[in-house]
mmCIF file of C-alpha atoms in Angstrom:
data_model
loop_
_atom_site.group_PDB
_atom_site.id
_atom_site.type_symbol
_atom_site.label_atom_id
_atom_site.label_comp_id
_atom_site.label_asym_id
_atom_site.label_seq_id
_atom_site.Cartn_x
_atom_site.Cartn_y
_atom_site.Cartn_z
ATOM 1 C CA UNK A 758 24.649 -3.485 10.328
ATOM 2 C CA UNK A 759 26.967 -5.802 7.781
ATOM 3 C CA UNK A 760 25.421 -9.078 8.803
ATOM 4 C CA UNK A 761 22.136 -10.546 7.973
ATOM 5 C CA UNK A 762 19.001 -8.437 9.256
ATOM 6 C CA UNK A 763 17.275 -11.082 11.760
ATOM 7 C CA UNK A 764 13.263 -10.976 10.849
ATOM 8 C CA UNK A 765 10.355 -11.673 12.529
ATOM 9 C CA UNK A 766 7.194 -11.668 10.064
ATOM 10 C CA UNK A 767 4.000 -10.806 12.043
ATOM 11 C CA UNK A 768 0.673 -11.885 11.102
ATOM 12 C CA UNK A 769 0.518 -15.148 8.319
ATOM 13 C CA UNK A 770 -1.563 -14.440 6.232
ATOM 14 C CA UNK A 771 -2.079 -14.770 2.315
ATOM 15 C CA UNK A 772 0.135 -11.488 1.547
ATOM 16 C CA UNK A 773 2.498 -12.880 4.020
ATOM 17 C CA UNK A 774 2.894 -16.153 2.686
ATOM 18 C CA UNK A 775 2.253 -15.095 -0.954
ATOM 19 C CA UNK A 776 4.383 -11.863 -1.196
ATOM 20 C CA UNK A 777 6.763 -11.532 2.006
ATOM 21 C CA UNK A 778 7.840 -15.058 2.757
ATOM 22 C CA UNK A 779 9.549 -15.847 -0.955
ATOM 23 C CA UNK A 780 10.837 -11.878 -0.710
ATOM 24 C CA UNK A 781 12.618 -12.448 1.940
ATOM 25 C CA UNK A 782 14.382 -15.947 0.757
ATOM 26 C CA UNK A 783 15.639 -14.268 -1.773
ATOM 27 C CA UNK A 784 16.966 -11.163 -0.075
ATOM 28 C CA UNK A 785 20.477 -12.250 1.143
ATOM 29 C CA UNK A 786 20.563 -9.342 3.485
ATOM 30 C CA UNK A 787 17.527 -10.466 5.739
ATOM 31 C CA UNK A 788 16.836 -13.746 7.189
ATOM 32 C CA UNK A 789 13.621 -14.823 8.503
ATOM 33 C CA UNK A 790 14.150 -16.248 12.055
ATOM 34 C CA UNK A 791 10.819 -16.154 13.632
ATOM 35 C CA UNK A 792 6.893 -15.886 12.893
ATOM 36 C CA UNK A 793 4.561 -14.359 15.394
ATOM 37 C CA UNK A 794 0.868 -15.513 14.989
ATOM 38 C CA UNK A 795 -2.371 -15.869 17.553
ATOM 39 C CA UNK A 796 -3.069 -18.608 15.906
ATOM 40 C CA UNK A 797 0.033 -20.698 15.550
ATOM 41 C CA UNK A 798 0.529 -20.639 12.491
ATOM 42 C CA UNK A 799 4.368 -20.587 10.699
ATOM 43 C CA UNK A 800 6.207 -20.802 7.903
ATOM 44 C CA UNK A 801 9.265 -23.679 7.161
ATOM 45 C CA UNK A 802 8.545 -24.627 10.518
ATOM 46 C CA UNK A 803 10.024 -22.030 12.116
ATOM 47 C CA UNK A 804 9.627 -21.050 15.642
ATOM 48 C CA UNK A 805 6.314 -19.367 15.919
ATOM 49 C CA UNK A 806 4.728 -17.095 19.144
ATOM 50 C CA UNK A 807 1.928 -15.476 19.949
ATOM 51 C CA UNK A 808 2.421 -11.969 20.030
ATOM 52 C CA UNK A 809 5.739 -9.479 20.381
ATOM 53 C CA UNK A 810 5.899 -9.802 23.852
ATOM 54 C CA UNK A 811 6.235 -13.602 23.286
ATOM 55 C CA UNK A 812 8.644 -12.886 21.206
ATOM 56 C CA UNK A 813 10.680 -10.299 23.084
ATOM 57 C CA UNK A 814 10.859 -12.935 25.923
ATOM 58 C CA UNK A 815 11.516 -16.693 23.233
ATOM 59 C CA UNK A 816 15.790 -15.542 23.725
ATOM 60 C CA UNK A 817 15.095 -15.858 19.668
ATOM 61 C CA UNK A 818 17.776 -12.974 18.157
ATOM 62 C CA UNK A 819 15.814 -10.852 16.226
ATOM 63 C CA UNK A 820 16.768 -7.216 14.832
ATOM 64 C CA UNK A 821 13.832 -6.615 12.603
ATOM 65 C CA UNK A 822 10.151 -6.902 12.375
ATOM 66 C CA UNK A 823 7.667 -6.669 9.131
ATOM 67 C CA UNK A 824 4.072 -6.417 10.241
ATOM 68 C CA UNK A 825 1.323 -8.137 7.898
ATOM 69 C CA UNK A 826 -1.380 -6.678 10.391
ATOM 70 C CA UNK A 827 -4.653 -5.152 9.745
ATOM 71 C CA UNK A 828 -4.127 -1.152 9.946
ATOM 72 C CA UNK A 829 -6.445 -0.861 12.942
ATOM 73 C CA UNK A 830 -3.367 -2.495 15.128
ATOM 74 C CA UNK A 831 -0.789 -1.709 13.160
ATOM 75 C CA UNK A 832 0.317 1.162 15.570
ATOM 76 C CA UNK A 833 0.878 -1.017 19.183
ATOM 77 C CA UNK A 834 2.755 -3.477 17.343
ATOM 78 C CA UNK A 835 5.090 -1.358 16.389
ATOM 79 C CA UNK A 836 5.289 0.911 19.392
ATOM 80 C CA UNK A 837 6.184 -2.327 21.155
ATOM 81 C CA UNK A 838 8.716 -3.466 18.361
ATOM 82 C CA UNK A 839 10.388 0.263 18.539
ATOM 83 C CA UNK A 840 10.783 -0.082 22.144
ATOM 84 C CA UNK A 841 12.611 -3.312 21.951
ATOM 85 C CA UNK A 842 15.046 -1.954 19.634
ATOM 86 C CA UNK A 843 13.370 -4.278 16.400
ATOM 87 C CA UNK A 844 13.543 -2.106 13.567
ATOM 88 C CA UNK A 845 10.296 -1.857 11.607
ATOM 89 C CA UNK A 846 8.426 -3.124 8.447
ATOM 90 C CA UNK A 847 5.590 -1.586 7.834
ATOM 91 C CA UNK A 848 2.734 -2.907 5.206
ATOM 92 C CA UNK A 849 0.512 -0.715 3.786
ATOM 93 C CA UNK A 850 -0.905 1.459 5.377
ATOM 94 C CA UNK A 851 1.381 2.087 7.521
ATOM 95 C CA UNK A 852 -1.294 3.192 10.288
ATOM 96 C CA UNK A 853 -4.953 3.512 11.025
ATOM 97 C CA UNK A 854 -4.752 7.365 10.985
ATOM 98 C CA UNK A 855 -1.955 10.052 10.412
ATOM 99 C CA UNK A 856 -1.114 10.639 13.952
ATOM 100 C CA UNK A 857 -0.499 7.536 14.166
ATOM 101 C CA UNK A 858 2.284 7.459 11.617
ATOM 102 C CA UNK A 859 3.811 10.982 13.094
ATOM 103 C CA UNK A 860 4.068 9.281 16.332
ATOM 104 C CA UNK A 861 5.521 6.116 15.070
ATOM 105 C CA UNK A 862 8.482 8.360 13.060
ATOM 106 C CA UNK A 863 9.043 9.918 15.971
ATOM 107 C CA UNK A 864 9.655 7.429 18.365
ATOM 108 C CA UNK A 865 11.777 5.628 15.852
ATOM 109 C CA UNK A 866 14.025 8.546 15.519
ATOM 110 C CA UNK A 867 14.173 8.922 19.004
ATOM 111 C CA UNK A 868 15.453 5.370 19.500
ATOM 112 C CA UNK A 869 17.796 5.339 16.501
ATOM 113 C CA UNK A 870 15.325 2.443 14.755
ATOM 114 C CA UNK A 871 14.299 2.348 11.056
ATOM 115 C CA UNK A 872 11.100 2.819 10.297
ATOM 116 C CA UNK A 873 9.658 1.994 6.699
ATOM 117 C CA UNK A 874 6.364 2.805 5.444
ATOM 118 C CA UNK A 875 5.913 0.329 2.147
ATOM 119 C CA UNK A 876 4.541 1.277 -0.974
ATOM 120 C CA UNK A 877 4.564 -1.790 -2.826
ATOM 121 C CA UNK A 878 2.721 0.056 -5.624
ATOM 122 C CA UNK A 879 5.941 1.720 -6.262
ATOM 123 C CA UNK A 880 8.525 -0.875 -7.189
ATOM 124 C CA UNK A 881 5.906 -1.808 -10.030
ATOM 125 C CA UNK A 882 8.144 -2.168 -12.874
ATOM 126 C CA UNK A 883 6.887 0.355 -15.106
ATOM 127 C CA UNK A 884 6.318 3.026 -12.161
ATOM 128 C CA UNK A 885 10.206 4.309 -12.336
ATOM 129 C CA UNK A 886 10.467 4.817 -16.148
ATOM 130 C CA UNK A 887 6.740 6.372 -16.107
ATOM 131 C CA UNK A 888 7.991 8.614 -13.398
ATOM 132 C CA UNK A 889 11.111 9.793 -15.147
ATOM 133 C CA UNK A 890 8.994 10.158 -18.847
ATOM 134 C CA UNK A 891 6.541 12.556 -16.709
ATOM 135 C CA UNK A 892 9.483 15.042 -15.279
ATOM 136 C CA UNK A 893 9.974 17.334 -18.014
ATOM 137 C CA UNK A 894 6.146 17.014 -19.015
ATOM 138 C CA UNK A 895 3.045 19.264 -18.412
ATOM 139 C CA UNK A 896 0.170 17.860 -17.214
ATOM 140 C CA UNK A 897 -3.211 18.197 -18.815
ATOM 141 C CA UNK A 898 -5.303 15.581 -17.115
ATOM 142 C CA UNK A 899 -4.916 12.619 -15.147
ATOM 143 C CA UNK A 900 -7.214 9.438 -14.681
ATOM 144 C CA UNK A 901 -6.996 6.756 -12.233
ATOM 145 C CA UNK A 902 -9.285 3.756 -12.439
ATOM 146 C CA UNK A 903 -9.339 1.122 -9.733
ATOM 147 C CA UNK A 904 -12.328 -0.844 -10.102
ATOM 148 C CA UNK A 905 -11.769 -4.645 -8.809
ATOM 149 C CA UNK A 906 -14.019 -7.622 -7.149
ATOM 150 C CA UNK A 907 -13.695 -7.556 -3.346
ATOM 151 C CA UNK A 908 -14.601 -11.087 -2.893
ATOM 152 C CA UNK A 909 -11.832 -12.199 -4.997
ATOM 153 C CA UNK A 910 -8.932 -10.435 -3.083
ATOM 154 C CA UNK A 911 -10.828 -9.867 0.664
ATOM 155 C CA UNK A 912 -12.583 -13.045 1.054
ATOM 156 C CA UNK A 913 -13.301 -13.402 4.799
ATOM 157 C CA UNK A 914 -11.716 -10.435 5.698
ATOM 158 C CA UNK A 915 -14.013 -8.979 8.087
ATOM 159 C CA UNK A 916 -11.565 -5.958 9.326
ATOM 160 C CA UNK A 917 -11.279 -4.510 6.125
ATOM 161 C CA UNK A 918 -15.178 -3.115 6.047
ATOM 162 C CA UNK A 919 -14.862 -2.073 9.862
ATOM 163 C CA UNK A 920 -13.775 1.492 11.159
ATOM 164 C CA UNK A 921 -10.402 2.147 10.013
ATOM 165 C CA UNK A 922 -10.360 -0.505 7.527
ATOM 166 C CA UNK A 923 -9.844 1.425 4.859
ATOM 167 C CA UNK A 924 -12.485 -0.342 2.665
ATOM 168 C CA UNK A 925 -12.348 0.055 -0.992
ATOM 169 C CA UNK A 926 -9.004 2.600 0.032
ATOM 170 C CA UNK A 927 -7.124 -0.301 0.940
ATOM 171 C CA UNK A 928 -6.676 -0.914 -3.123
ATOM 172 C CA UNK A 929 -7.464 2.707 -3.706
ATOM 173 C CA UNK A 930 -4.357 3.735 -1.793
ATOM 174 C CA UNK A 931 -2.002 1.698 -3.841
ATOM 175 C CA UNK A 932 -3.062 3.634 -7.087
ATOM 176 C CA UNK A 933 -2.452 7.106 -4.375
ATOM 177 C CA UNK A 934 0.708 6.032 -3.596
ATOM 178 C CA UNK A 935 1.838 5.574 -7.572
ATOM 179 C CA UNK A 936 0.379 8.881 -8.647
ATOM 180 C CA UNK A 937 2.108 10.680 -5.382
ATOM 181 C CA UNK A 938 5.294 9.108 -6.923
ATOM 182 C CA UNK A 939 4.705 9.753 -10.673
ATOM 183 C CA UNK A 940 3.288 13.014 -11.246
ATOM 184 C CA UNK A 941 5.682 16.190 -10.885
ATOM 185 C CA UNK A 942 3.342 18.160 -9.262
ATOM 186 C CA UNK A 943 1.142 17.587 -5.977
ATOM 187 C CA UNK A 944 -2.519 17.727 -5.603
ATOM 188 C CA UNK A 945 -5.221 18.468 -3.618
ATOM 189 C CA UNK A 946 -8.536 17.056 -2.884
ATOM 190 C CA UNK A 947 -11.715 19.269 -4.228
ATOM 191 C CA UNK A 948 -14.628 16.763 -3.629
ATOM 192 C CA UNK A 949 -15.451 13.415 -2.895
ATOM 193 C CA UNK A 950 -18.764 10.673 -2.796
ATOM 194 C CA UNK A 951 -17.992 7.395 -0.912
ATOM 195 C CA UNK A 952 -20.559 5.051 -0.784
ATOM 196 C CA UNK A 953 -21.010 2.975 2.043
ATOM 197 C CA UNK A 954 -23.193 -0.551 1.865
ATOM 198 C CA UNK A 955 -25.945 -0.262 4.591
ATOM 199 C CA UNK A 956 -24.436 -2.709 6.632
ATOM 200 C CA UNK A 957 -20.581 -1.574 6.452
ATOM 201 C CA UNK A 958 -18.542 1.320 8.564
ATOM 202 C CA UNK A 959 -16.268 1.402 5.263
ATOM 203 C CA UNK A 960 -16.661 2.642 1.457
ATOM 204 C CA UNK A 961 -17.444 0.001 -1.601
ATOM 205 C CA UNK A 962 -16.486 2.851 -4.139
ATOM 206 C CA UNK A 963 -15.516 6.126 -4.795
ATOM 207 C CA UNK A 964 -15.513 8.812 -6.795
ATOM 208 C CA UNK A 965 -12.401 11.991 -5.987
ATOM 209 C CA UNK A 966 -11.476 14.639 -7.912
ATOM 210 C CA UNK A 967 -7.933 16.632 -7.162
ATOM 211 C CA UNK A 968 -6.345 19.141 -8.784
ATOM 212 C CA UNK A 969 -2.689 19.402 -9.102
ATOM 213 C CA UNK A 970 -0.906 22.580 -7.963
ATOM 214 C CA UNK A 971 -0.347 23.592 -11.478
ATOM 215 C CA UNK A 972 -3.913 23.167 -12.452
ATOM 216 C CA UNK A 973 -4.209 20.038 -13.809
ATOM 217 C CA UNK A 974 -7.874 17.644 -12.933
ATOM 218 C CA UNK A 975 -6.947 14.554 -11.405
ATOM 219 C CA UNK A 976 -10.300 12.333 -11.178
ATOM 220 C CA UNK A 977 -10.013 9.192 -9.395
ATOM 221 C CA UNK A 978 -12.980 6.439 -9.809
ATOM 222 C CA UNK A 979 -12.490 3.234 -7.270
ATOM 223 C CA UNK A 980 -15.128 -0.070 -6.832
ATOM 224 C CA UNK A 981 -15.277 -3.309 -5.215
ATOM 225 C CA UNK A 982 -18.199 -4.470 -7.326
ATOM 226 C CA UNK A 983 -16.483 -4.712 -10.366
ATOM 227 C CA UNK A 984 -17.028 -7.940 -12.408
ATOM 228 C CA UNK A 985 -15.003 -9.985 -14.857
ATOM 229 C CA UNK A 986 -11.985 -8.395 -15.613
ATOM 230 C CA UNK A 987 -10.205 -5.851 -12.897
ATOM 231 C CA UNK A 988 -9.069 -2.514 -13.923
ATOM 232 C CA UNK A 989 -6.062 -0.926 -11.959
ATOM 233 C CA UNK A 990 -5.320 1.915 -14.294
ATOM 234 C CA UNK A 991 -3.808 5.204 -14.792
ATOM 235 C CA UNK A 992 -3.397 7.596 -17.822
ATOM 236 C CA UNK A 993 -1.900 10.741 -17.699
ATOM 237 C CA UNK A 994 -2.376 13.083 -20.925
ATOM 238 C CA UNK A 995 0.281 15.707 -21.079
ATOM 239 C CA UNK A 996 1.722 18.397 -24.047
ATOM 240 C CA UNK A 997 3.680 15.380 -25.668
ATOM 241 C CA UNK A 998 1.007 12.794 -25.304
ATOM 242 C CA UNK A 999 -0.558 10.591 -23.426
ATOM 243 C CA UNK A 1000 1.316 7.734 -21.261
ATOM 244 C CA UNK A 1001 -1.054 4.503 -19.782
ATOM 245 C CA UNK A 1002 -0.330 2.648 -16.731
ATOM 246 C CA UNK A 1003 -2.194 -0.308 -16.375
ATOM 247 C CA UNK A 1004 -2.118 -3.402 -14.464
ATOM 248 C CA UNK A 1005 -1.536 -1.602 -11.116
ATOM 249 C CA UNK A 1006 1.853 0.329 -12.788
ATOM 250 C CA UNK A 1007 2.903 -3.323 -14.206
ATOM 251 C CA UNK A 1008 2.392 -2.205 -17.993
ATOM 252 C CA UNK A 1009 4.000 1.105 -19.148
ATOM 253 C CA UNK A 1010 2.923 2.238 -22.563
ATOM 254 C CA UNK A 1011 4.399 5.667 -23.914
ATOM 255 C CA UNK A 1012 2.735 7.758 -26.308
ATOM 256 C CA UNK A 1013 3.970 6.375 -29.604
ATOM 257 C CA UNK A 1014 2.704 3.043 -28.593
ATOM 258 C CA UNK A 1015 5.862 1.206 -27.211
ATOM 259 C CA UNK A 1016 5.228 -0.763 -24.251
ATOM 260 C CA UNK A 1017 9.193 -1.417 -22.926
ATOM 261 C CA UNK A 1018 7.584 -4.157 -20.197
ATOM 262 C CA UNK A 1019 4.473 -5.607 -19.312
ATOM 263 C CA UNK A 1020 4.355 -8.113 -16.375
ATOM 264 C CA UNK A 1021 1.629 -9.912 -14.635
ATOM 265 C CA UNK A 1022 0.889 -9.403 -10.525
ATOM 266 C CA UNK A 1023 3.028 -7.980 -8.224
ATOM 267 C CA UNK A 1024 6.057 -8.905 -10.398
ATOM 268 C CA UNK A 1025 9.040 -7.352 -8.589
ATOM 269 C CA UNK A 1026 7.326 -5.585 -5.860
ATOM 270 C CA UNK A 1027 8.201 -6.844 -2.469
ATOM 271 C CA UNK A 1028 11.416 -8.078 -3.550
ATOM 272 C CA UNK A 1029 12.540 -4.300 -4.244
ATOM 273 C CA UNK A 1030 10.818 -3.082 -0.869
ATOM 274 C CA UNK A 1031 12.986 -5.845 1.103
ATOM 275 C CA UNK A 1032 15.896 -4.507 -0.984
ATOM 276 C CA UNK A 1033 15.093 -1.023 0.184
ATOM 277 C CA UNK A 1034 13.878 -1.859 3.595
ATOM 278 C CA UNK A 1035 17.830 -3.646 4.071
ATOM 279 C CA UNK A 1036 19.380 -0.303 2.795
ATOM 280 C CA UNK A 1037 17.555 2.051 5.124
ATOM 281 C CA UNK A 1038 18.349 -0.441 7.989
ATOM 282 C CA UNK A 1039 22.278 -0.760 6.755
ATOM 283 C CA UNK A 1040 22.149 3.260 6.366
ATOM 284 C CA UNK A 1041 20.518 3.602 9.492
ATOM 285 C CA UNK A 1042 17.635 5.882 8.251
ATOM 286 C CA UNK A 1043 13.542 5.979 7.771
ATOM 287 C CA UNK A 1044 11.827 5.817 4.509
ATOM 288 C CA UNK A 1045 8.303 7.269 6.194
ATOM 289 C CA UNK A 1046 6.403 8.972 2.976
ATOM 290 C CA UNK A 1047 2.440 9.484 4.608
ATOM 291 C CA UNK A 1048 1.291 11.277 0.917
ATOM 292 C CA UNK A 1049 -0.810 8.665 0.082
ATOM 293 C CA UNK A 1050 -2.252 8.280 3.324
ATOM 294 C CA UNK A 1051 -2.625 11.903 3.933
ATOM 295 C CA UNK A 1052 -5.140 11.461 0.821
ATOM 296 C CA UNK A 1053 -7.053 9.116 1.869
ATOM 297 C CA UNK A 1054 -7.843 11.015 4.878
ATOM 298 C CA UNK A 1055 -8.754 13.973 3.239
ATOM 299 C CA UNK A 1056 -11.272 12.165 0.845
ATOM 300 C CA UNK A 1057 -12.979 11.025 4.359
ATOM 301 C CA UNK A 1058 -12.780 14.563 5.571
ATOM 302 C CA UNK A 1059 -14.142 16.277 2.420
ATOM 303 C CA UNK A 1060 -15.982 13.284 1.180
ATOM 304 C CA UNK A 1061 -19.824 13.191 1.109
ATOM 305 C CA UNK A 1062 -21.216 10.125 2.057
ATOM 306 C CA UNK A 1063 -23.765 8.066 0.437
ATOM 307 C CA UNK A 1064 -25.734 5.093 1.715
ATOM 308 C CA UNK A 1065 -26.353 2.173 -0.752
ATOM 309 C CA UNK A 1066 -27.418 -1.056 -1.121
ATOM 310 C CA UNK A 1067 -26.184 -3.756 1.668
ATOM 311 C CA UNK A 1068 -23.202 -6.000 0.607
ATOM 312 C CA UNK A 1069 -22.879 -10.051 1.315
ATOM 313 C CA UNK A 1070 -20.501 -12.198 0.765
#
């Protein structure tokens, strides 16, 4: 495909209108042609539907679809986009469970579509550099600290403490899917607490510890409850020092102190996974990486849970 990809954004939200919508302005490769919404809603007053069906049906050209869905319907949506031939723009997590992923890859394959599973975690600006530093490293130890305020970033978001809402792992996995991308080696759960509020089906915090397949402790400490100001951070201590992401992979600071960038929010994120989503679609391939997924899974598999106090709004 030379020409611009035609994109339908589904679901309007605040990541939607706050990450996606400028993204995609600025991609030349993609334009957005459509919105699909229950409730109406639109951006630049484009034509707007209810759901894909509505969509499939409008006569609107459309080649592509990103899906700003909760994960628990993530999965139907794009079933139904793969069978119309739409390729397919997954936000993170790219499914309510694994299966659901596996399936999703393989239908896209079977129907020539491309199917991306975005990381947005990963086009942080100091990720790529930290990732390259860490290649000819050892690892001694690794720390990851997510602790942030839920009812800043989730206000209202009812789906996100319900059965395959991920809870607290909605953040958590974005610090999962950096160290699955930075570290040379992979690791494995050991144990895991979750805590779960009284009145929730989803975790407030946890507490993991992996080990690497070289060895190496990886502890991982994640909390909604956290006041004032939010930690997304992760230091790795190796044989040549120790290197400190922090600001969700935004800040890179090296051993000897030199910090080459430092950035505030998701500087450069969604415009590089637009930038990659157009290649795979150009190239005709998939960019479906389930790592970080796969380890949030396994901390609900292996993970004791713990009951604590109700949370309110």
């Amino acid at each position: 495909m030379t020409a611009p990809i035609r994109l339908a954004l589904v679901g309007i939200g605040k990541i939607a209108r706050d990450q996606h919508v400028p993204a995609i302005a600025a991609n030349p490769d993609i334009t957005l042609v459509a919105c699909v919404s229950r409730s109406g809603e639109t951006v630049d007053d484009l034509p707007s539907v209810p759901d894909l069906a509505a969509l499939a049906a409008s006569g609107i050209d459309v080649d592509a679809v990103a899906l700003c869905t909760p994960p628990q319907v993530r999965y139907s949506a794009a079933a139904e986009a793969i069978a119309n031939g739409w390729h397919v723009f997954l936000e993170k997590p790219p499914g309510a469970t694994l299966a659901e992923v596996a399936a999703l890859a393989d239908a896209a394959d079977a129907a020539g579509i491309s199917l991306f599973a975005s990381w947005h975690s990963r086009y942080a600006p100091g990720v790529a550099p930290a990732r390259d530093w860490l290649a000819a490293r050892t690892i001694g130890r690794v720390t990851i600290t997510w602790r942030e305020d839920v009812r800043v970033w989730h206000p209202g978001q009812a789906w996100i403490w319900e059965a395959g809402g991920f809870g607290v792992f909605d953040p958590g996995i974005n610090a999962l899917s950096i160290a699955t991308h930075i570290l040379p080696c992979p690791f494995l759960i050991e144990r895991a607490v979750l805590d779960f509020p009284a009145n929730r089906d989803a975790p407030i915090a946890a507490r993991v510890d992996f080990r690497d397949t070289a060895g190496a402790p990886v502890a991982m400490d994640l909390d909604w409850r956290q006041e004032g100001p939010q930690s997304w951070d992760i230091v790795v201590e190796t044989d040549q020092g120790t290197l400190r992401l922090a600001k969700g992979g935004a800040e890179l600071t090296f051993p000897d102190g030199s910090t080459p960038m430092s950035h505030e929010g998701l500087h450069g994120e969604y415009p590089g996974l637009y930038a990659r989503f157009a290649e795979i679609v150009q190239a005709g391939t998939s960019d479906v990486d389930v790592a970080p997924l796969r380890h949030v899974a396994d901390a609900f598999l292996r993970g004791r849970r713990v009951t604590v106090e109700a949370f309110d709004e």
